[in-house]
Each structure stands twice: as structure tokens, then as C-alpha cells.
Short mmCIF file of C-alpha atoms and ligand atoms in Angstrom, two decimals:
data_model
loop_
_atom_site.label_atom_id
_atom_site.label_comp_id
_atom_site.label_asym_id
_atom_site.label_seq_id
_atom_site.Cartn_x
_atom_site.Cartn_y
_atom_site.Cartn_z
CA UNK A 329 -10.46 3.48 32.96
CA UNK A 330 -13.15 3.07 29.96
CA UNK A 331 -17.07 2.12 32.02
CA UNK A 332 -17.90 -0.44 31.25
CA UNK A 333 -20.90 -1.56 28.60
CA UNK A 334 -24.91 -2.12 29.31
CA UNK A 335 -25.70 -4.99 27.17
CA UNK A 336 -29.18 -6.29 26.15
CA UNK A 337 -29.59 -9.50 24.93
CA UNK A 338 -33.20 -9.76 23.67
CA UNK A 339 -35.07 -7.46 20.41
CA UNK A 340 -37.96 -6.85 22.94
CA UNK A 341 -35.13 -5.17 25.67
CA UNK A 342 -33.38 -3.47 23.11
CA UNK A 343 -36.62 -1.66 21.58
CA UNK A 344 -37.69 -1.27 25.26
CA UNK A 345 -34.14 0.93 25.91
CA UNK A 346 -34.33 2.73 22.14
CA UNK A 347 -37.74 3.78 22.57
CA UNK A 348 -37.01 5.48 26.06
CA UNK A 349 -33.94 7.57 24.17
CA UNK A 350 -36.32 8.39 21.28
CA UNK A 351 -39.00 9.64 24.23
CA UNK A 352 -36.44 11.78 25.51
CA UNK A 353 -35.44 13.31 22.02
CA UNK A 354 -32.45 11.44 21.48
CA UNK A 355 -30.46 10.54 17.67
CA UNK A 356 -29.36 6.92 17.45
CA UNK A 357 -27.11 5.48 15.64
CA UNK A 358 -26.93 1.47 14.98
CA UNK A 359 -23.31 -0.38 14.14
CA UNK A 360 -24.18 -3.94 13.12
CA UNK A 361 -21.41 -6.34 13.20
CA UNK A 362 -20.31 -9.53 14.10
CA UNK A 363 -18.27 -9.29 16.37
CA UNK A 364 -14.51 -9.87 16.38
CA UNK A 365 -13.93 -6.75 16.09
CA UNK A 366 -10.76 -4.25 15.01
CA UNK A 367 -9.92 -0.70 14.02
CA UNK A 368 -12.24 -0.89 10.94
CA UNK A 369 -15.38 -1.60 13.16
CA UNK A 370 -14.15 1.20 15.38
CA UNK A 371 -14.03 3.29 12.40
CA UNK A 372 -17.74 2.66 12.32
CA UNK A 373 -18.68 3.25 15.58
CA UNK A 374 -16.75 6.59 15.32
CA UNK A 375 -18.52 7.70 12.29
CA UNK A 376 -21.98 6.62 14.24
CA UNK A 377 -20.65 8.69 17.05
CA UNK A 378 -20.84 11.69 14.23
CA UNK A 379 -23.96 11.44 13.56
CA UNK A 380 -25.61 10.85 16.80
CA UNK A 381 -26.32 11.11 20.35
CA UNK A 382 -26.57 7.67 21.35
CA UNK A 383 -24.56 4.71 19.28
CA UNK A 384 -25.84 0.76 19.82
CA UNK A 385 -23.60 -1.60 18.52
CA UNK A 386 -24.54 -5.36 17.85
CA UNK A 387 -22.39 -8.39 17.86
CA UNK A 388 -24.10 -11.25 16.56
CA UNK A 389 -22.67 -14.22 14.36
CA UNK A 390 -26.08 -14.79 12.18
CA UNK A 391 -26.09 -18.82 10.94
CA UNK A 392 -28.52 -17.36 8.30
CA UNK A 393 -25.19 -15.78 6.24
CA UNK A 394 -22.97 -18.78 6.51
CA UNK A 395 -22.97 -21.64 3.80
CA UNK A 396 -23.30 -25.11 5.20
CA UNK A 397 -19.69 -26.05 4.26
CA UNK A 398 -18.46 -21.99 5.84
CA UNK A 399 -17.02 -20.88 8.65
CA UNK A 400 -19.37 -20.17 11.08
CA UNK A 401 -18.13 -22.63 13.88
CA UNK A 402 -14.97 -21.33 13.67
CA UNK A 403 -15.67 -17.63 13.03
CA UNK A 404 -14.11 -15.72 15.81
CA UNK A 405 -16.27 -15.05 18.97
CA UNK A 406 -15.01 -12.73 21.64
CA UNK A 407 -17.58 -10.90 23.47
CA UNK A 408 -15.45 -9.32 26.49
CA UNK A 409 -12.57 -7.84 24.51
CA UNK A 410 -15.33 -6.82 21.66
CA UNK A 411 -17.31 -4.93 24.62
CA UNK A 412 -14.03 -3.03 26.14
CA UNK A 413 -13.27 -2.21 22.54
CA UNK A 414 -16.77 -0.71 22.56
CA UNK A 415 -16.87 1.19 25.11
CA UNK A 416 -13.15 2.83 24.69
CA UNK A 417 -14.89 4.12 21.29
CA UNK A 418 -18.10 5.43 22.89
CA UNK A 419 -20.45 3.17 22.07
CA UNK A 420 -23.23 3.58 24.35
CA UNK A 421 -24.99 0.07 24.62
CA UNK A 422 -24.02 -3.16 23.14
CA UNK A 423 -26.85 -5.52 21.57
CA UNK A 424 -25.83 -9.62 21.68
CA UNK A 425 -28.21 -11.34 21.32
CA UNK A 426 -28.06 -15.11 21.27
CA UNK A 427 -29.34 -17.43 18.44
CA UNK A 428 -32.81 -18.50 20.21
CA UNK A 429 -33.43 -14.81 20.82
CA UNK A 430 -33.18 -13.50 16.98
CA UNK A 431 -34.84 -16.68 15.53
CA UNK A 432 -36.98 -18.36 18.43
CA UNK A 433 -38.91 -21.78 17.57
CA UNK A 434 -41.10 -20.98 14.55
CA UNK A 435 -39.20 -18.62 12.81
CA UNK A 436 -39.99 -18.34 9.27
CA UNK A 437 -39.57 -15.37 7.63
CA UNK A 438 -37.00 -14.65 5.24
CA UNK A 439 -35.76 -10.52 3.75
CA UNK A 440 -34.38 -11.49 -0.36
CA UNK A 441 -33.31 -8.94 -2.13
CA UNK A 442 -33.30 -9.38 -5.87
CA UNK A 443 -30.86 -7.33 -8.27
CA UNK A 444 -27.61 -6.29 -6.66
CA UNK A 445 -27.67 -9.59 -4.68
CA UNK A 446 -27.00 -11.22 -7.55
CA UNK A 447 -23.31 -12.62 -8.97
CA UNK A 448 -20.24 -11.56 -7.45
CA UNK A 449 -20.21 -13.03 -3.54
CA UNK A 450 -24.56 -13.44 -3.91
CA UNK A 451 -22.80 -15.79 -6.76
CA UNK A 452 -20.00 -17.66 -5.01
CA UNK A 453 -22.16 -17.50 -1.45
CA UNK A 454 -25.90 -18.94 -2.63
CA UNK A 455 -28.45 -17.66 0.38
CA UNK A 456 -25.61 -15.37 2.03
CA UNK A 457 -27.31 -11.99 1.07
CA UNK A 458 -30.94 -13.21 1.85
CA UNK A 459 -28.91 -14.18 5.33
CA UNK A 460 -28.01 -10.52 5.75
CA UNK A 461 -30.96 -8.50 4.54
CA UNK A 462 -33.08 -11.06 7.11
CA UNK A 463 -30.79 -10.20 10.13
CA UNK A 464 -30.41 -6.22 8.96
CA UNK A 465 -33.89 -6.02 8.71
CA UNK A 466 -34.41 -7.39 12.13
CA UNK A 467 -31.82 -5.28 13.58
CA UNK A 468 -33.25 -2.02 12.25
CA UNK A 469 -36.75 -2.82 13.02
CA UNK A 470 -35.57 -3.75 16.64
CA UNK A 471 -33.41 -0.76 16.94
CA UNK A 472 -34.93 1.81 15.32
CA UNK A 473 -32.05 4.05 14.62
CA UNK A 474 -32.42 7.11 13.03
CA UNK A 475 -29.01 6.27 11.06
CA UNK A 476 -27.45 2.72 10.69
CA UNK A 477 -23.34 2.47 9.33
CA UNK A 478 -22.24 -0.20 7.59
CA UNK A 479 -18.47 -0.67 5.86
CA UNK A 480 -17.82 0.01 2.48
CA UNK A 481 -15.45 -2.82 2.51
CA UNK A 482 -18.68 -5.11 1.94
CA UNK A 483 -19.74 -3.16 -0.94
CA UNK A 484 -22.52 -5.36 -2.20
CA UNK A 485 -24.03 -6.33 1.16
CA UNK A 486 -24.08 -2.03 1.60
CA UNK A 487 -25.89 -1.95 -1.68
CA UNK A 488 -28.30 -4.42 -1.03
CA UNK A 489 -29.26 -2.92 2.77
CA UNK A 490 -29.77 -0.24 0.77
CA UNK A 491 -32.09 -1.32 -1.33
CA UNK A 492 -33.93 -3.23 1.36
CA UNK A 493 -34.16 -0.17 3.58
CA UNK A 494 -35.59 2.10 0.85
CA UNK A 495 -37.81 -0.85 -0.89
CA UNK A 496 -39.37 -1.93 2.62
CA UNK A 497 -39.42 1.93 3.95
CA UNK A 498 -37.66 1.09 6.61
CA UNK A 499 -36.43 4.79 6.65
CA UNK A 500 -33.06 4.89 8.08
CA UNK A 501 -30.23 7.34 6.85
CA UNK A 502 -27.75 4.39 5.70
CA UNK A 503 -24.25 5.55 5.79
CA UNK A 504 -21.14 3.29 4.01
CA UNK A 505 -18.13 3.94 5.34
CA UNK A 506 -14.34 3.66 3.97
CA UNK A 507 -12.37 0.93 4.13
CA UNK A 508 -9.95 0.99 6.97
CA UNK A 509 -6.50 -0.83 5.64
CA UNK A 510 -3.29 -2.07 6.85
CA UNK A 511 0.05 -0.48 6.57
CA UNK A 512 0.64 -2.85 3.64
CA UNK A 513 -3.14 -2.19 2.23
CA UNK A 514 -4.58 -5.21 3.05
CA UNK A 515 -8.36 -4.33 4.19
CA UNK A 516 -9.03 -5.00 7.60
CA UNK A 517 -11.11 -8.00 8.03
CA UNK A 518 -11.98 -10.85 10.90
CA UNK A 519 -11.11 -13.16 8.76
CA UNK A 520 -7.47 -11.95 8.58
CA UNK A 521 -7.30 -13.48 11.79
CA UNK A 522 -7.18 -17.13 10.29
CA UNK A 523 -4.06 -16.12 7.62
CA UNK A 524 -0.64 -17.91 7.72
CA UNK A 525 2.42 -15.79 8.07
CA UNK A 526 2.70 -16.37 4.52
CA UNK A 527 -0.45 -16.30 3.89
CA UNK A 528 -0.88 -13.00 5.23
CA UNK A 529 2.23 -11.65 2.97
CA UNK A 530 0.54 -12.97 -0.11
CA UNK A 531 -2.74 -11.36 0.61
CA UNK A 532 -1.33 -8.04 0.11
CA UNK A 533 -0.85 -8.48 -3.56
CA UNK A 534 -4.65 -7.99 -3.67
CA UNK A 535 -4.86 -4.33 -2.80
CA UNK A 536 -1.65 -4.07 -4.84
CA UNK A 537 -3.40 -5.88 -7.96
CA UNK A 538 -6.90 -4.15 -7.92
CA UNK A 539 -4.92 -0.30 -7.63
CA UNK A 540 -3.44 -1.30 -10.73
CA UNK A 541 -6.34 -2.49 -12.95
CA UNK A 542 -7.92 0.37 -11.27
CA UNK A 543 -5.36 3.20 -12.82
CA UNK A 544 -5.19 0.96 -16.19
CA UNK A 545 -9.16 1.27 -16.24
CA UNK A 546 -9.01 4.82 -15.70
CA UNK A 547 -6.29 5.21 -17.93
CA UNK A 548 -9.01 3.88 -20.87
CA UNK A 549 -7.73 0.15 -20.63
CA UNK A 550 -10.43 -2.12 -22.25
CA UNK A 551 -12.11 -3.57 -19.28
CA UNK A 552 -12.41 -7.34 -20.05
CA UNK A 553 -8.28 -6.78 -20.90
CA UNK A 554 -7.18 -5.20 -17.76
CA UNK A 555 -9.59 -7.77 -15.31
CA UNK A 556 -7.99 -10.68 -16.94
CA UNK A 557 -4.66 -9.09 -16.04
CA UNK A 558 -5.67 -8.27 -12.43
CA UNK A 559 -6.62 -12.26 -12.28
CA UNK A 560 -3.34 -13.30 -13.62
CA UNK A 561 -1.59 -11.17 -11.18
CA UNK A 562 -3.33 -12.70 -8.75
CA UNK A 563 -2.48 -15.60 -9.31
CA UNK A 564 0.69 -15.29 -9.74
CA UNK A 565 1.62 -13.64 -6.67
CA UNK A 566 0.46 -16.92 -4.75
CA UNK A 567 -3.42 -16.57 -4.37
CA UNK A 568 -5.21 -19.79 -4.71
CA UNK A 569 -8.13 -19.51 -6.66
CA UNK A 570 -10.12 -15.68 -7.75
CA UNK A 571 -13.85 -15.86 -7.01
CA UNK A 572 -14.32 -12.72 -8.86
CA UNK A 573 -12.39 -9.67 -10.05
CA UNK A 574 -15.08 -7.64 -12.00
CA UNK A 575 -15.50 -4.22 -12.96
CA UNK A 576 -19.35 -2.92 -11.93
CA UNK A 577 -21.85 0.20 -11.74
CA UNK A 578 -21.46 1.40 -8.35
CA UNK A 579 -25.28 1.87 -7.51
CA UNK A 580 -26.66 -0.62 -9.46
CA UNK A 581 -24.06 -2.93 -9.60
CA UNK A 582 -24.75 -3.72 -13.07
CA UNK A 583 -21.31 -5.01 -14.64
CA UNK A 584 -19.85 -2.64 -17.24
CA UNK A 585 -18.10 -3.36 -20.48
CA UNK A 586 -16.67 -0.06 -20.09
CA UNK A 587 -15.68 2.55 -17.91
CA UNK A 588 -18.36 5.33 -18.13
CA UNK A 589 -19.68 6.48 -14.83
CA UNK A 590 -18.93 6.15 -11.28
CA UNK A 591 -17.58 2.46 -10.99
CA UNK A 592 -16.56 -0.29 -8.14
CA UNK A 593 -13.61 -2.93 -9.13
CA UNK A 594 -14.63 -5.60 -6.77
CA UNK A 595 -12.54 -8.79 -6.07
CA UNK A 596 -12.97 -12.07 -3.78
CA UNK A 597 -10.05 -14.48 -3.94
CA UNK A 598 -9.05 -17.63 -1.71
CA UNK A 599 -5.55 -17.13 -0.23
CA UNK A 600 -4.87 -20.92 1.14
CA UNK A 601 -8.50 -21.52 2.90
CA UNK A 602 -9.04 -17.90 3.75
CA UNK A 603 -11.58 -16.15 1.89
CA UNK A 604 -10.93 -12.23 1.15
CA UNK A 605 -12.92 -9.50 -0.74
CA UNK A 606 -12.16 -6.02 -1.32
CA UNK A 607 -13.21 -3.22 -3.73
CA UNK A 608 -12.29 0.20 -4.63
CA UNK A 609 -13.78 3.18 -6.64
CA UNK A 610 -13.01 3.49 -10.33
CA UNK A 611 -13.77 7.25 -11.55
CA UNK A 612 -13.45 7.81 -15.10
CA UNK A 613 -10.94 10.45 -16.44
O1 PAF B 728 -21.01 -7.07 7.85
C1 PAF B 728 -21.31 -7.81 8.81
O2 PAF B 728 -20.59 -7.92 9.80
C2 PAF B 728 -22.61 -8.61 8.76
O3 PAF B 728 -22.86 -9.08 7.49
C3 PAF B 728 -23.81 -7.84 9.31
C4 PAF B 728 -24.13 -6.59 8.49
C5 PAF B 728 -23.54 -7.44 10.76
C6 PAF B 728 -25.06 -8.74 9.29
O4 PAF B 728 -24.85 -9.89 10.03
#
């Protein structure tokens, strides 16, 4: 039978507990999530467990991220199930916090990170990023890891946490890692959760799509030709509406005209009300 988790639900108690491991020589490891979790969070926590002695986890649905007309009433909130799964990974203390305790009365301070926040889901999502690097700041400064693991699967949120972590010298070892998929390719995602039947079988046209403009890109297809194929493809394998589906330096996130260095192909689309992204490395020949 997995033991089961110590959970803190205050910064102050969770610095209090990190500080004692770092006193006694200890490597942590941070997994920030929010909640909901499934094999590609476990994935993280795994990859923590790698590089570390102790891993802290946190579950925490931050309002800062969501858009007023988003999802974050519904978003899915499971704490017991999330803490089992937890543990059963190795996961070694569990951080959920609640609203009041992350942003108490009087909270006014807010993490924006210019350049690779912008366009693409900093685009569709206005205040999303500055959401994120507020919270990730928080959670590193609380938690002081020694090495924090985020999914590549949100490539531009990994980009900017980069950028915040180096530009504020925050000086954690950030680690991205892959995207955990499906049988049918479909990255794994909380949001999957809300998909119809059919909406879930049309959702897998979007790994399908993007490995094909990827290998046409590679195989020295103009890239403003081969996105607009990817977006009719899209569409017309039953996706609503394409946010994006661009083509972009994958450090700087600067978009390319052509394929020259190490790229991303990057892609949000609506299938019904769901909204999914993905992305995927584009290495030229
Ligand atoms: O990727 C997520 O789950 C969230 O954006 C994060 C990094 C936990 C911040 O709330």
C-alpha cells in the first residue's frame, strides 16, 4: 500500500519544511502543476525523482492564468486521487495551498515577462503568462528547489520560466520535459478530460497534422506554404477554429520565415469548446 502524503498548505510551512532538508544536505526537486493530474505529470515527478533526493509537488489552480470568460470554475479539482497519484510516484510532500494563502488581502505584485510571452497563446490568452511567471516565481522562491521540471508540452510557458528564472536570478536548474502522448498521439492534457467522444476522435488529427508540416518543413517546404496546409487540415478533419499553427525559433521563440536552426511547430486549436495546444521539434536536414 503507497503512505500516504504530508501536505503543507501555507508558503511560510513549506519554506519552513525545505529549509530543514537543505540543513540536512538534501537536493530538491519542485513539480508545479495544477492539479488533475495523469501519466504526463507523473512523467514529471519521475524525472524530478532523477535529479533529486527529495521531490515537492504543488497542486494549485492559480485565478491569475485564467481569462475572465476561461475555465477556471470548471477546471478539474481533485486533491485525494491527485495525492495517491503522488505518492505511488514518490513524491515526497505535496504543496496545496489555497487561494487566500498564495495571494492574501493586499496582494499586489505582479512577475511579466516580455519577449517570448508574446503572440502565440500570450496572444490568444492576454495576462495568462504574467499569471504564470507570478505564481512560478512564488513557488520557487517558496520552495527553493535546487531543480524545478516543467512539461515541454507548454513550450512557451517553459520558455518564459526560463527567462524569468535566469533574468530575476532565481537560480534554479529548469528542466523541460517530453511530452507524454496517447496511443493515438494526442498529448496528454487536463483538459482532455472535458472532450466529447467525438470530440476526442477529432483531436487526434492534431498530432497527425503538425508531424506532417513538420516532415514537409524539414523536407525544405516553404514555411508560410506548409502552415497554411497544416491549418487547412485542421480544419478539415473537424477542428473548430486554429488559434495558431506557427513555425518558431525554439529559444527565442522568434517566428521564422524559414527553417534554419533548431525550430518548434507550435499549434492551439478549439475542438468544440475544448481548447488544445501542442508542439513538436523541427530540426533542419
Ligand atoms: O503548467 C501548469 O500546470 C501551470 O501553468 C503551472 C506551471 C503549474 C503554473 O500554475
Amino acid at each position: 500500500m503507497t503512505q500516504s502524503l504530508a501536505i503543507v498548505r501555507t508558503p511560510e510551512a513549506l519554506t519552513e519544511q525545505v529549509d530543514a532538508w537543505r540543513r540536512a544536505g538534501k537536493r530538491i526537486a519542485l513539480v508545479p502543476t495544477m492539479g488533475a493530474l495523469h501519466e504526463g505529470h507523473l512523467s514529471l515527478v519521475r524525472l524530478a525523482r532523477a535529479h533529486a533526493d527529495v521531490v515537492v509537488a504543488s497542486v494549485f489552480v492559480n485565478p491569475k492564468q485564467f481569462g475572465p470568460t476561461e475555465d477556471l470554475d470548471r477546471y478539474p479539482r481533485q486533491e485525494a486521487r491527485d495525492a495517491e497519484l503522488l505518492a505511488s510516484v514518490g513524491c515526497d510532500l505535496l504543496f496545496a495551498p489555497t487561494v487566500e494563502a498564495m495571494y492574501p488581502q493586499g496582494f499586489a505584485t505582479t512577475v511579466s515577462v516580455t519577449g517570448v510571452s508574446e503572440g502565440l497563446c500570450g496572444g490568444a490568452r492576454p495576462g495568462h503568462f504574467d499569471g504564470v511567471a507570478t505564481v512560478v516565481a512564488k513557488l520557487l522562491i517558496a520552495a527553493r528547489p535546487h531543480v524545478a521540471v516543467f512539461g515541454e508540452k507548454d513550450y512557451q510557458q517553459l520558455q518564459v520560466i526560463r527567462r524569468l528564472n535566469a533574468d530575476l536570478n532565481i537560480g534554479v536548474d529548469i528542466l523541460g520535459a517530453p511530452i507524454v502522448r496517447e496511443a493515438d498521439g494526442l498529448a496528454m492534457s487536463s483538459r482532455n478530460a472535458y472532450l466529447s467522444t467525438t470530440d476526442r476522435a477529432i483531436a487526434a488529427c492534431l498530432p497527425q497534422v503538425m508531424a506532417a508540416v513538420r516532415d514537409r518543413l524539414e523536407a525544405g517546404a516553404p514555411v508560410a506554404d506548409a502552415l497554411a496546409a497544416g491549418t487547412a487540415a485542421l480544419l478539415a478533419a473537424g477542428v473548430s477554429s486554429v488559434d495558431y499553427l506557427e513555425l518558431r525559433d525554439a529559444r527565442s521563440l522568434a517566428p521564422l520565415e524559414q527553417l534554419s536552426g533548431a525550430a518548434r511547430l507550435l499549434v492551439a486549436a478549439r475542438v468544440g469548446a475544448t481548447r488544445l495546444i501542442d508542439n513538436m521539434a523541427v530540426t533542419p536536414r
